[in-house]
Amino acid sequence: MRKRVVFSVLLLVSAVLWPLWLTAILAILGIIYFPMYIEAIFALLMSDLLFGAPESKFLGGTFVSSLSVVVALILVEFLKKKLKFYPEKLN
């Protein structure tokens, strides 16, 4: 539990101070390591709200990284259940 709280604070700090690509990498690592790491969605949503600009290549969408992390969370959680060597509960 303590690892999750420390990692969540680090992710929130990275969403405000560090580049988006580094925050996205930390979010993906959190999604892989922790079960149902919803904090990644909130951190990247906060990043999109603070620094997001409409992207023309994504049809003017502003919340591209937030939607991407939602898809990644669903996909990784699905894959975790399918992998035999992935433990059910992680600290």
GROMACS .gro file of N, CA and C in nm:
model
  273
    1MET      N    1   0.082  -0.119   0.000
    1MET     CA    2   0.000   0.000   0.000
    1MET      C    3   0.087   0.126   0.000
    2ARG      N    4   0.196   0.120   0.075
    2ARG     CA    5   0.283   0.237   0.083
    2ARG      C    6   0.348   0.265  -0.053
    3LYS      N    7   0.386   0.158  -0.125
    3LYS     CA    8   0.446   0.176  -0.257
    3LYS      C    9   0.348   0.244  -0.352
    4ARG      N   10   0.223   0.206  -0.343
    4ARG     CA   11   0.122   0.263  -0.432
    4ARG      C   12   0.101   0.411  -0.404
    5VAL      N   13   0.099   0.450  -0.279
    5VAL     CA   14   0.080   0.590  -0.243
    5VAL      C   15   0.200   0.674  -0.289
    6VAL      N   16   0.320   0.624  -0.265
    6VAL     CA   17   0.440   0.697  -0.307
    6VAL      C   18   0.445   0.708  -0.459
    7PHE      N   19   0.412   0.600  -0.528
    7PHE     CA   20   0.413   0.604  -0.674
    7PHE      C   21   0.305   0.698  -0.728
    8SER      N   22   0.189   0.704  -0.662
    8SER     CA   23   0.083   0.793  -0.704
    8SER      C   24   0.123   0.939  -0.688
    9VAL      N   25   0.189   0.971  -0.578
    9VAL     CA   26   0.237   1.108  -0.558
    9VAL      C   27   0.342   1.142  -0.663
   10LEU      N   28   0.432   1.048  -0.692
   10LEU     CA   29   0.532   1.070  -0.796
   10LEU      C   30   0.466   1.092  -0.932
   11LEU      N   31   0.362   1.017  -0.961
   11LEU     CA   32   0.291   1.033  -1.088
   11LEU      C   33   0.221   1.168  -1.096
   12LEU      N   34   0.161   1.213  -0.988
   12LEU     CA   35   0.096   1.344  -0.988
   12LEU      C   36   0.198   1.456  -1.004
   13VAL      N   37   0.311   1.445  -0.939
   13VAL     CA   38   0.417   1.545  -0.956
   13VAL      C   39   0.468   1.545  -1.099
   14SER      N   40   0.483   1.428  -1.156
   14SER     CA   41   0.531   1.420  -1.295
   14SER      C   42   0.429   1.477  -1.392
   15ALA      N   43   0.301   1.465  -1.361
   15ALA     CA   44   0.198   1.518  -1.450
   15ALA      C   45   0.203   1.671  -1.455
   16VAL      N   46   0.251   1.731  -1.348
   16VAL     CA   47   0.256   1.878  -1.343
   16VAL      C   48   0.392   1.931  -1.388
   17LEU      N   49   0.499   1.863  -1.353
   17LEU     CA   50   0.632   1.919  -1.374
   17LEU      C   51   0.709   1.859  -1.492
   18TRP      N   52   0.686   1.734  -1.523
   18TRP     CA   53   0.767   1.666  -1.623
   18TRP      C   54   0.694   1.656  -1.756
   19PRO      N   55   0.766   1.621  -1.863
   19PRO     CA   56   0.702   1.609  -1.995
   19PRO      C   57   0.598   1.496  -1.998
   20LEU      N   58   0.509   1.507  -2.093
   20LEU     CA   59   0.400   1.410  -2.104
   20LEU      C   60   0.450   1.269  -2.130
   21TRP      N   61   0.553   1.254  -2.210
   21TRP     CA   62   0.601   1.120  -2.242
   21TRP      C   63   0.654   1.049  -2.119
   22LEU      N   64   0.717   1.122  -2.027
   22LEU     CA   65   0.767   1.060  -1.905
   22LEU      C   66   0.652   1.023  -1.811
   23THR      N   67   0.552   1.109  -1.805
   23THR     CA   68   0.433   1.080  -1.725
   23THR      C   69   0.360   0.957  -1.780
   24ALA      N   70   0.352   0.947  -1.912
   24ALA     CA   71   0.285   0.832  -1.974
   24ALA      C   72   0.360   0.703  -1.944
   25ILE      N   73   0.493   0.708  -1.946
   25ILE     CA   74   0.571   0.589  -1.915
   25ILE      C   75   0.548   0.547  -1.770
   26LEU      N   76   0.550   0.644  -1.678
   26LEU     CA   77   0.523   0.612  -1.537
   26LEU      C   78   0.383   0.556  -1.518
   27ALA      N   79   0.285   0.610  -1.590
   27ALA     CA   80   0.147   0.561  -1.579
   27ALA      C   81   0.137   0.416  -1.628
   28ILE      N   82   0.201   0.385  -1.738
   28ILE     CA   83   0.198   0.249  -1.791
   28ILE      C   84   0.268   0.153  -1.694
   29LEU      N   85   0.380   0.195  -1.637
   29LEU     CA   86   0.448   0.111  -1.538
   29LEU      C   87   0.359   0.087  -1.417
   30GLY      N   88   0.288   0.190  -1.372
   30GLY     CA   89   0.196   0.174  -1.259
   30GLY      C   90   0.081   0.081  -1.292
   31ILE      N   91   0.030   0.090  -1.414
   31ILE     CA   92  -0.080   0.003  -1.457
   31ILE      C   93  -0.033  -0.142  -1.460
   32ILE      N   94   0.089  -0.164  -1.503
   32ILE     CA   95   0.141  -0.300  -1.511
   32ILE      C   96   0.169  -0.356  -1.371
   33TYR      N   97   0.225  -0.275  -1.283
   33TYR     CA   98   0.267  -0.325  -1.151
   33TYR      C   99   0.154  -0.337  -1.050
   34PHE      N  100   0.067  -0.236  -1.044
   34PHE     CA  101  -0.038  -0.234  -0.942
   34PHE      C  102  -0.171  -0.282  -1.001
   35PRO      N  103  -0.253  -0.349  -0.922
   35PRO     CA  104  -0.385  -0.391  -0.972
   35PRO      C  105  -0.480  -0.272  -0.978
   36MET      N  106  -0.550  -0.259  -1.088
   36MET     CA  107  -0.651  -0.153  -1.112
   36MET      C  108  -0.597  -0.016  -1.071
   37TYR      N  109  -0.496   0.028  -1.138
   37TYR     CA  110  -0.429   0.154  -1.106
   37TYR      C  111  -0.502   0.270  -1.173
   38ILE      N  112  -0.613   0.307  -1.114
   38ILE     CA  113  -0.699   0.413  -1.169
   38ILE      C  114  -0.636   0.550  -1.150
   39GLU      N  115  -0.540   0.561  -1.063
   39GLU     CA  116  -0.473   0.689  -1.041
   39GLU      C  117  -0.408   0.741  -1.169
   40ALA      N  118  -0.370   0.651  -1.257
   40ALA     CA  119  -0.309   0.693  -1.384
   40ALA      C  120  -0.408   0.772  -1.468
   41ILE      N  121  -0.533   0.733  -1.465
   41ILE     CA  122  -0.636   0.806  -1.541
   41ILE      C  123  -0.649   0.947  -1.487
   42PHE      N  124  -0.654   0.960  -1.355
   42PHE     CA  125  -0.670   1.092  -1.296
   42PHE      C  126  -0.548   1.181  -1.319
   43ALA      N  127  -0.429   1.123  -1.313
   43ALA     CA  128  -0.308   1.202  -1.334
   43ALA      C  129  -0.301   1.253  -1.478
   44LEU      N  130  -0.329   1.168  -1.574
   44LEU     CA  131  -0.323   1.214  -1.713
   44LEU      C  132  -0.442   1.302  -1.750
   45LEU      N  133  -0.555   1.284  -1.683
   45LEU     CA  134  -0.666   1.377  -1.702
   45LEU      C  135  -0.629   1.515  -1.650
   46MET      N  136  -0.562   1.520  -1.535
   46MET     CA  137  -0.516   1.647  -1.482
   46MET      C  138  -0.415   1.711  -1.577
   47SER      N  139  -0.326   1.631  -1.632
   47SER     CA  140  -0.228   1.682  -1.727
   47SER      C  141  -0.297   1.736  -1.853
   48ASP      N  142  -0.398   1.666  -1.901
   48ASP     CA  143  -0.473   1.714  -2.018
   48ASP      C  144  -0.548   1.842  -1.987
   49LEU      N  145  -0.605   1.851  -1.869
   49LEU     CA  146  -0.678   1.973  -1.833
   49LEU      C  147  -0.584   2.092  -1.818
   50LEU      N  148  -0.465   2.069  -1.769
   50LEU     CA  149  -0.370   2.179  -1.751
   50LEU      C  150  -0.299   2.218  -1.880
   51PHE      N  151  -0.254   2.120  -1.956
   51PHE     CA  152  -0.167   2.148  -2.069
   51PHE      C  153  -0.221   2.101  -2.204
   52GLY      N  154  -0.338   2.042  -2.206
   52GLY     CA  155  -0.390   1.985  -2.330
   52GLY      C  156  -0.431   2.090  -2.430
   53ALA      N  157  -0.403   2.062  -2.554
   53ALA     CA  158  -0.443   2.147  -2.666
   53ALA      C  159  -0.506   2.057  -2.771
   54PRO      N  160  -0.604   2.108  -2.843
   54PRO     CA  161  -0.668   2.024  -2.946
   54PRO      C  162  -0.566   1.977  -3.050
   55GLU      N  163  -0.569   1.850  -3.080
   55GLU     CA  164  -0.480   1.789  -3.178
   55GLU      C  165  -0.555   1.770  -3.308
   56SER      N  166  -0.504   1.828  -3.414
   56SER     CA  167  -0.572   1.815  -3.543
   56SER      C  168  -0.566   1.672  -3.596
   57LYS      N  169  -0.458   1.599  -3.564
   57LYS     CA  170  -0.447   1.462  -3.614
   57LYS      C  171  -0.539   1.366  -3.540
   58PHE      N  172  -0.596   1.409  -3.427
   58PHE     CA  173  -0.692   1.327  -3.354
   58PHE      C  174  -0.831   1.390  -3.358
   59LEU      N  175  -0.866   1.451  -3.470
   59LEU     CA  176  -0.997   1.514  -3.494
   59LEU      C  177  -1.030   1.622  -3.391
   60GLY      N  178  -0.930   1.696  -3.350
   60GLY     CA  179  -0.951   1.806  -3.257
   60GLY      C  180  -0.970   1.763  -3.114
   61GLY      N  181  -0.935   1.641  -3.081
   61GLY     CA  182  -0.952   1.591  -2.945
   61GLY      C  183  -0.850   1.650  -2.849
   62THR      N  184  -0.895   1.687  -2.731
   62THR     CA  185  -0.807   1.745  -2.630
   62THR      C  186  -0.758   1.640  -2.532
   63PHE      N  187  -0.839   1.542  -2.503
   63PHE     CA  188  -0.808   1.444  -2.399
   63PHE      C  189  -0.752   1.315  -2.458
   64VAL      N  190  -0.652   1.327  -2.541
   64VAL     CA  191  -0.595   1.212  -2.610
   64VAL      C  192  -0.521   1.120  -2.513
   65SER      N  193  -0.438   1.176  -2.427
   65SER     CA  194  -0.361   1.091  -2.336
   65SER      C  195  -0.452   1.027  -2.231
   66SER      N  196  -0.557   1.095  -2.189
   66SER     CA  197  -0.650   1.036  -2.093
   66SER      C  198  -0.723   0.916  -2.153
   67LEU      N  199  -0.768   0.932  -2.275
   67LEU     CA  200  -0.836   0.820  -2.341
   67LEU      C  201  -0.740   0.706  -2.370
   68SER      N  202  -0.616   0.739  -2.401
   68SER     CA  203  -0.516   0.635  -2.427
   68SER      C  204  -0.487   0.553  -2.303
   69VAL      N  205  -0.480   0.620  -2.188
   69VAL     CA  206  -0.451   0.546  -2.065
   69VAL      C  207  -0.571   0.463  -2.021
   70VAL      N  208  -0.691   0.505  -2.053
   70VAL     CA  209  -0.810   0.423  -2.023
   70VAL      C  210  -0.805   0.294  -2.105
   71VAL      N  211  -0.772   0.307  -2.232
   71VAL     CA  212  -0.760   0.189  -2.318
   71VAL      C  213  -0.648   0.099  -2.269
   72ALA      N  214  -0.534   0.159  -2.231
   72ALA     CA  215  -0.422   0.079  -2.180
   72ALA      C  216  -0.458   0.008  -2.051
   73LEU      N  217  -0.531   0.075  -1.962
   73LEU     CA  218  -0.571   0.012  -1.836
   73LEU      C  219  -0.662  -0.108  -1.861
   74ILE      N  220  -0.759  -0.093  -1.948
   74ILE     CA  221  -0.850  -0.203  -1.980
   74ILE      C  222  -0.774  -0.319  -2.044
   75LEU      N  223  -0.686  -0.287  -2.138
   75LEU     CA  224  -0.610  -0.390  -2.208
   75LEU      C  225  -0.515  -0.465  -2.115
   76VAL      N  226  -0.443  -0.392  -2.032
   76VAL     CA  227  -0.347  -0.456  -1.942
   76VAL      C  228  -0.417  -0.539  -1.835
   77GLU      N  229  -0.528  -0.488  -1.782
   77GLU     CA  230  -0.602  -0.566  -1.682
   77GLU      C  231  -0.657  -0.695  -1.743
   78PHE      N  232  -0.701  -0.689  -1.868
   78PHE     CA  233  -0.747  -0.809  -1.938
   78PHE      C  234  -0.631  -0.907  -1.956
   79LEU      N  235  -0.515  -0.857  -1.995
   79LEU     CA  236  -0.399  -0.944  -2.015
   79LEU      C  237  -0.348  -1.002  -1.885
   80LYS      N  238  -0.357  -0.926  -1.776
   80LYS     CA  239  -0.312  -0.979  -1.646
   80LYS      C  240  -0.392  -1.103  -1.607
   81LYS      N  241  -0.520  -1.104  -1.637
   81LYS     CA  242  -0.603  -1.219  -1.603
   81LYS      C  243  -0.571  -1.341  -1.689
   82LYS      N  244  -0.521  -1.317  -1.809
   82LYS     CA  245  -0.490  -1.426  -1.901
   82LYS      C  246  -0.353  -1.487  -1.878
   83LEU      N  247  -0.261  -1.413  -1.816
   83LEU     CA  248  -0.126  -1.463  -1.794
   83LEU      C  249  -0.122  -1.554  -1.672
   84LYS      N  250  -0.063  -1.668  -1.687
   84LYS     CA  251  -0.056  -1.763  -1.577
   84LYS      C  252   0.051  -1.726  -1.475
   85PHE      N  253   0.159  -1.664  -1.521
   85PHE     CA  254   0.268  -1.633  -1.431
   85PHE      C  255   0.251  -1.500  -1.359
   86TYR      N  256   0.146  -1.426  -1.388
   86TYR     CA  257   0.123  -1.299  -1.320
   86TYR      C  258   0.049  -1.326  -1.189
   87PRO      N  259   0.103  -1.283  -1.075
   87PRO     CA  260   0.036  -1.313  -0.947
   87PRO      C  261  -0.096  -1.241  -0.933
   88GLU      N  262  -0.187  -1.302  -0.862
   88GLU     CA  263  -0.321  -1.243  -0.841
   88GLU      C  264  -0.315  -1.115  -0.762
   89LYS      N  265  -0.237  -1.116  -0.655
   89LYS     CA  266  -0.228  -0.997  -0.569
   89LYS      C  267  -0.084  -0.953  -0.556
   90LEU      N  268  -0.063  -0.823  -0.579
   90LEU     CA  269   0.067  -0.763  -0.561
   90LEU      C  270   0.058  -0.663  -0.449
   91ASN      N  271   0.165  -0.646  -0.375
   91ASN     CA  272   0.164  -0.550  -0.264
   91ASN      C  273   0.164  -0.412  -0.315
   0.00000   0.00000   0.00000
